[in-house]
Short mmCIF file of C-alpha atoms in Angstrom, two decimals:
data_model
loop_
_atom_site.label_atom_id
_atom_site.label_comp_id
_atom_site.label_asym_id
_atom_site.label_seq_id
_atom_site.Cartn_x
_atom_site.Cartn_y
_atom_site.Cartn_z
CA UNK A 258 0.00 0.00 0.00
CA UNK A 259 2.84 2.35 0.62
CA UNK A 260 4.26 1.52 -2.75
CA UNK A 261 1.10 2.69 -4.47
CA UNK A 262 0.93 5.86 -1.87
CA UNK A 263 4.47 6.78 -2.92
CA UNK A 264 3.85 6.75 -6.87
CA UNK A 265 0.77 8.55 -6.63
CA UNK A 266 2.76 11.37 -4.41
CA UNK A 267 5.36 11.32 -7.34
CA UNK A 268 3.26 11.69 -10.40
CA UNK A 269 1.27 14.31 -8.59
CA UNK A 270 5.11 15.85 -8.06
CA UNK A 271 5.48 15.09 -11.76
CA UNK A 272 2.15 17.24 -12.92
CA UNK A 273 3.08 20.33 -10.36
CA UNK A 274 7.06 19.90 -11.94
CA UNK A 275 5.65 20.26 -15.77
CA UNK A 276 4.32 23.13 -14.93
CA UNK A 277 7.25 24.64 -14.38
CA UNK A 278 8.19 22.99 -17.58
CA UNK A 279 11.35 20.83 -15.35
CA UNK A 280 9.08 17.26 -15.53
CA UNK A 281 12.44 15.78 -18.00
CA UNK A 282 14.72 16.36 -15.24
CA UNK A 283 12.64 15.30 -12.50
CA UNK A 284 12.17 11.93 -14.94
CA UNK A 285 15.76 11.34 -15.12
CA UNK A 286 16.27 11.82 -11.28
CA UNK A 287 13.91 9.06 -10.62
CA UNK A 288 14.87 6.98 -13.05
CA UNK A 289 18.66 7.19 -11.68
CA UNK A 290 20.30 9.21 -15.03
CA UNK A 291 20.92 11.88 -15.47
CA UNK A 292 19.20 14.46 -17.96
CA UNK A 293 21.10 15.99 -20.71
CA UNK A 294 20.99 19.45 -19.61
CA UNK A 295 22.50 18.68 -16.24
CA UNK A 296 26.27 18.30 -16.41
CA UNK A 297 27.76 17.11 -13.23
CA UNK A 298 31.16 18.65 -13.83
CA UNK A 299 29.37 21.72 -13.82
CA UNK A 300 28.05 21.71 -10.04
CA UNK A 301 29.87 24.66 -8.19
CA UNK A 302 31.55 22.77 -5.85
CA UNK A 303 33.38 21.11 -8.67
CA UNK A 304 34.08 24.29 -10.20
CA UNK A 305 35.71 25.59 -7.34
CA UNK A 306 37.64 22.54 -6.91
CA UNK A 307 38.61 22.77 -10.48
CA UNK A 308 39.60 26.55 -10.01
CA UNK A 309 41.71 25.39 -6.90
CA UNK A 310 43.70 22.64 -8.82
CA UNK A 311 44.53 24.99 -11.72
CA UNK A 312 45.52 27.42 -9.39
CA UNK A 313 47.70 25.51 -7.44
CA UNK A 314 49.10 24.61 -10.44
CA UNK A 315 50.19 28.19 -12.13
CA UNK A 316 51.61 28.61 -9.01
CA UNK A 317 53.29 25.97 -8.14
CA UNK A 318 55.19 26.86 -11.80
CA UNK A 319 55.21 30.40 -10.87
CA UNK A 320 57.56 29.16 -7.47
CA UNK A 321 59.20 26.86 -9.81
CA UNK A 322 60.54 29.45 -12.27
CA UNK A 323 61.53 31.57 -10.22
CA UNK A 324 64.20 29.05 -8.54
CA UNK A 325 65.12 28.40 -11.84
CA UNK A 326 66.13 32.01 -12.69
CA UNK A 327 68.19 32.04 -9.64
CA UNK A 328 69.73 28.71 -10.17
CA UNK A 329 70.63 29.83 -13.81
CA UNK A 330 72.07 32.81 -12.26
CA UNK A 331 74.22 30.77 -9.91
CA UNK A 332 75.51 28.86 -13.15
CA UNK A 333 75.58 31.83 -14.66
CA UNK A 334 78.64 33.30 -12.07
CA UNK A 335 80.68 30.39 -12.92
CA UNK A 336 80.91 30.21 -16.46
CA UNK A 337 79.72 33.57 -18.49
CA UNK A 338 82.13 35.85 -18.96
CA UNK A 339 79.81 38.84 -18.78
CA UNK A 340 78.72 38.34 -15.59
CA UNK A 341 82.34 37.25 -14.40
CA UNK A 342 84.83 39.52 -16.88
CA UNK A 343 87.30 37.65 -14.16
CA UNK A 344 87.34 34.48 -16.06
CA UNK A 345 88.30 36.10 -19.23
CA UNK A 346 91.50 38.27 -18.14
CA UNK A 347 93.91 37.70 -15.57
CA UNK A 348 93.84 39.20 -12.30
CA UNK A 349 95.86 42.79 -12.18
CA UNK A 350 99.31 42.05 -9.48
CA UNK A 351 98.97 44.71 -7.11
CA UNK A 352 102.12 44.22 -4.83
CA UNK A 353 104.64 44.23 -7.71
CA UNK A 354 105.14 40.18 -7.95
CA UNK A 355 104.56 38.95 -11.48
CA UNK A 356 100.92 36.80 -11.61
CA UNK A 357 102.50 33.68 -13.48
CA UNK A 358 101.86 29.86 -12.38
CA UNK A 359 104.16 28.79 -9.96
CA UNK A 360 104.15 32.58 -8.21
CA UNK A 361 102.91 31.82 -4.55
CA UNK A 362 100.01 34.48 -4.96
CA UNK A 363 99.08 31.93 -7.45
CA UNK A 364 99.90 28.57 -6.10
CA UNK A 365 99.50 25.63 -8.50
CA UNK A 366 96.21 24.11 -8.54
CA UNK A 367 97.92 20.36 -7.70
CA UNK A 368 98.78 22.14 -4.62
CA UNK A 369 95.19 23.36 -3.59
CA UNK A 370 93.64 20.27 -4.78
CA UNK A 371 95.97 17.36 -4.08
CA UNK A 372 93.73 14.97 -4.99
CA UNK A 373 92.13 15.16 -8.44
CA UNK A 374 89.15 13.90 -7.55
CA UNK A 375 88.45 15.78 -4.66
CA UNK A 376 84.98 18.05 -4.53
CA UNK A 377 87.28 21.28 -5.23
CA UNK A 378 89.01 19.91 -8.12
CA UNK A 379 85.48 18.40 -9.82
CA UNK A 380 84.30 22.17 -9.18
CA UNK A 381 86.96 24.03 -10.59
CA UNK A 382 86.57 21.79 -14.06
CA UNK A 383 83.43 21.90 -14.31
CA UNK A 384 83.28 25.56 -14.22
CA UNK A 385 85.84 25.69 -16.60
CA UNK A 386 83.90 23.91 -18.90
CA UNK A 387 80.80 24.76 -19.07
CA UNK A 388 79.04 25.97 -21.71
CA UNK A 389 76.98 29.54 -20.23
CA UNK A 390 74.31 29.04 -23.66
CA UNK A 391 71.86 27.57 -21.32
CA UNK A 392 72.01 29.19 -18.19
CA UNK A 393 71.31 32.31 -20.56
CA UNK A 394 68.24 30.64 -21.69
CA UNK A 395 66.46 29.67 -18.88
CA UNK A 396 67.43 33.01 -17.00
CA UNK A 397 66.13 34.86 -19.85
CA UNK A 398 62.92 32.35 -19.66
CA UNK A 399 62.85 32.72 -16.41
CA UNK A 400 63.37 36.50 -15.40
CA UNK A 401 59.68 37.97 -16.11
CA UNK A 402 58.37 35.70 -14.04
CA UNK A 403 61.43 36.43 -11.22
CA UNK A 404 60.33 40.19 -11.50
CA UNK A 405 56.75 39.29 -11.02
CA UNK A 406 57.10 37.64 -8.07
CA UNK A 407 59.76 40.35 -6.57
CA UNK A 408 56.89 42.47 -7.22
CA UNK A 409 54.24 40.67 -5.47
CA UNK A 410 56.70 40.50 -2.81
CA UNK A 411 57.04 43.86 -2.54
CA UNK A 412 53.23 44.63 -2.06
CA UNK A 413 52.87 42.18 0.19
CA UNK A 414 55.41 43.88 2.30
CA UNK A 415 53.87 47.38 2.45
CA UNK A 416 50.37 45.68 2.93
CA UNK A 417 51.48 43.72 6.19
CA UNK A 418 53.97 46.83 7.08
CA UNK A 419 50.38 48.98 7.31
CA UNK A 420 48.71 46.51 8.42
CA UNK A 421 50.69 45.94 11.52
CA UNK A 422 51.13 49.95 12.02
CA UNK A 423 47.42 49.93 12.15
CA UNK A 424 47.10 46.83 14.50
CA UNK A 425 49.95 48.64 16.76
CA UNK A 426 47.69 52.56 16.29
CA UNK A 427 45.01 50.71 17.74
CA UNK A 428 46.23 48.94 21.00
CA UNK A 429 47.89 52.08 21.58
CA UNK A 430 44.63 54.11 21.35
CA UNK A 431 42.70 51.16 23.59
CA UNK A 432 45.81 51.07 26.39
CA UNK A 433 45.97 55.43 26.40
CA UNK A 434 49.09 55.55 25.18
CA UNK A 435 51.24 57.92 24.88
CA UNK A 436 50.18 59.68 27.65
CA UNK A 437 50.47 63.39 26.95
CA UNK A 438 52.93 64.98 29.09
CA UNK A 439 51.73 68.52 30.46
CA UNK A 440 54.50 71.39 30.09
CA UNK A 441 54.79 73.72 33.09
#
């Protein structure tokens, strides 16, 4: 009997829904589809979560990039001659001794690096040989994002610098301070 009660409750649902012209959808709902006009990945909570992961995203490559630019810049000090004119000429002798090999100002490099293999030695080769083409890339990739995220930096700082003088105006005003002093 409560089966029959129910359907009857539902088709008078049904009539009242077709009058708002929304009987289809209510006809897919019971029958466990769902209607062509409603799109599931469409809900708002699914937009937001959508929003969220594409956001993360963009700025999880905006934090990305921006190491990058400073990692190409570290690369950058040990092999481009533009940013280290060093590596191209020889140090100017100041005290009068003559800059060649063997000179103790410059000791031979078997002497700082006895052994070959040893984490000074690997350095010192590798910066020698590296090739500064892509460092320049990937800074130059790199550095519009670098200065867009200096900038954000920088507004974030005056916002919490005013936002803290405020906080600070305000305790002051509640605790009566300062106190004005009366001159005599």
């Amino acid at each position: 009997m409560n089966g029959v009660k129910k359907r009857k409750e539902v088709k008078d649902a049904r009539h009242e829904m077709r009058d708002l012209g929304q009987s289809k959808e209510l006809d897919a709902r019971q029958d466990g589809e769902t209607g062509a006009s409603e799109n599931i990945f469409l809900f708002y909570p699914n937009i937001i979560g959508y929003s969220r992961i594409v956001l993360a995203s963009v700025l999880f490559a905006f934090c990305a990039l921006n190491e990058l630019f400073f990692i190409a810049l570290y690369l950058l000090s040990f092999s481009s001659p533009i940013l280290s004119p060093s590596l191209l000429q020889p140090v100017p002798n100041i005290h009068g001794s003559s800059a060649q090999p063997g000179n103790p100002a410059h000791p031979p490099l078997f002497s700082l690096f006895p052994n070959p293999y040893s984490a000074g030695a690997l350095e010192l080769a590798r910066a020698n040989k590296m090739d500064s083409k892509g460092p320049w890339v990937v800074a130059s990739i790199c550095f519009p994002v670098m200065l867009g995220k200096q900038f954000i930096n920088v507004v974030q700082l005056v916002k919490a610098s005013r936002w803290l003088a405020e906080g600070d105006r305000d305790m002051r005003r509640l605790q009566g301070l300062p106190k004005n002093k009366k001159k005599k």
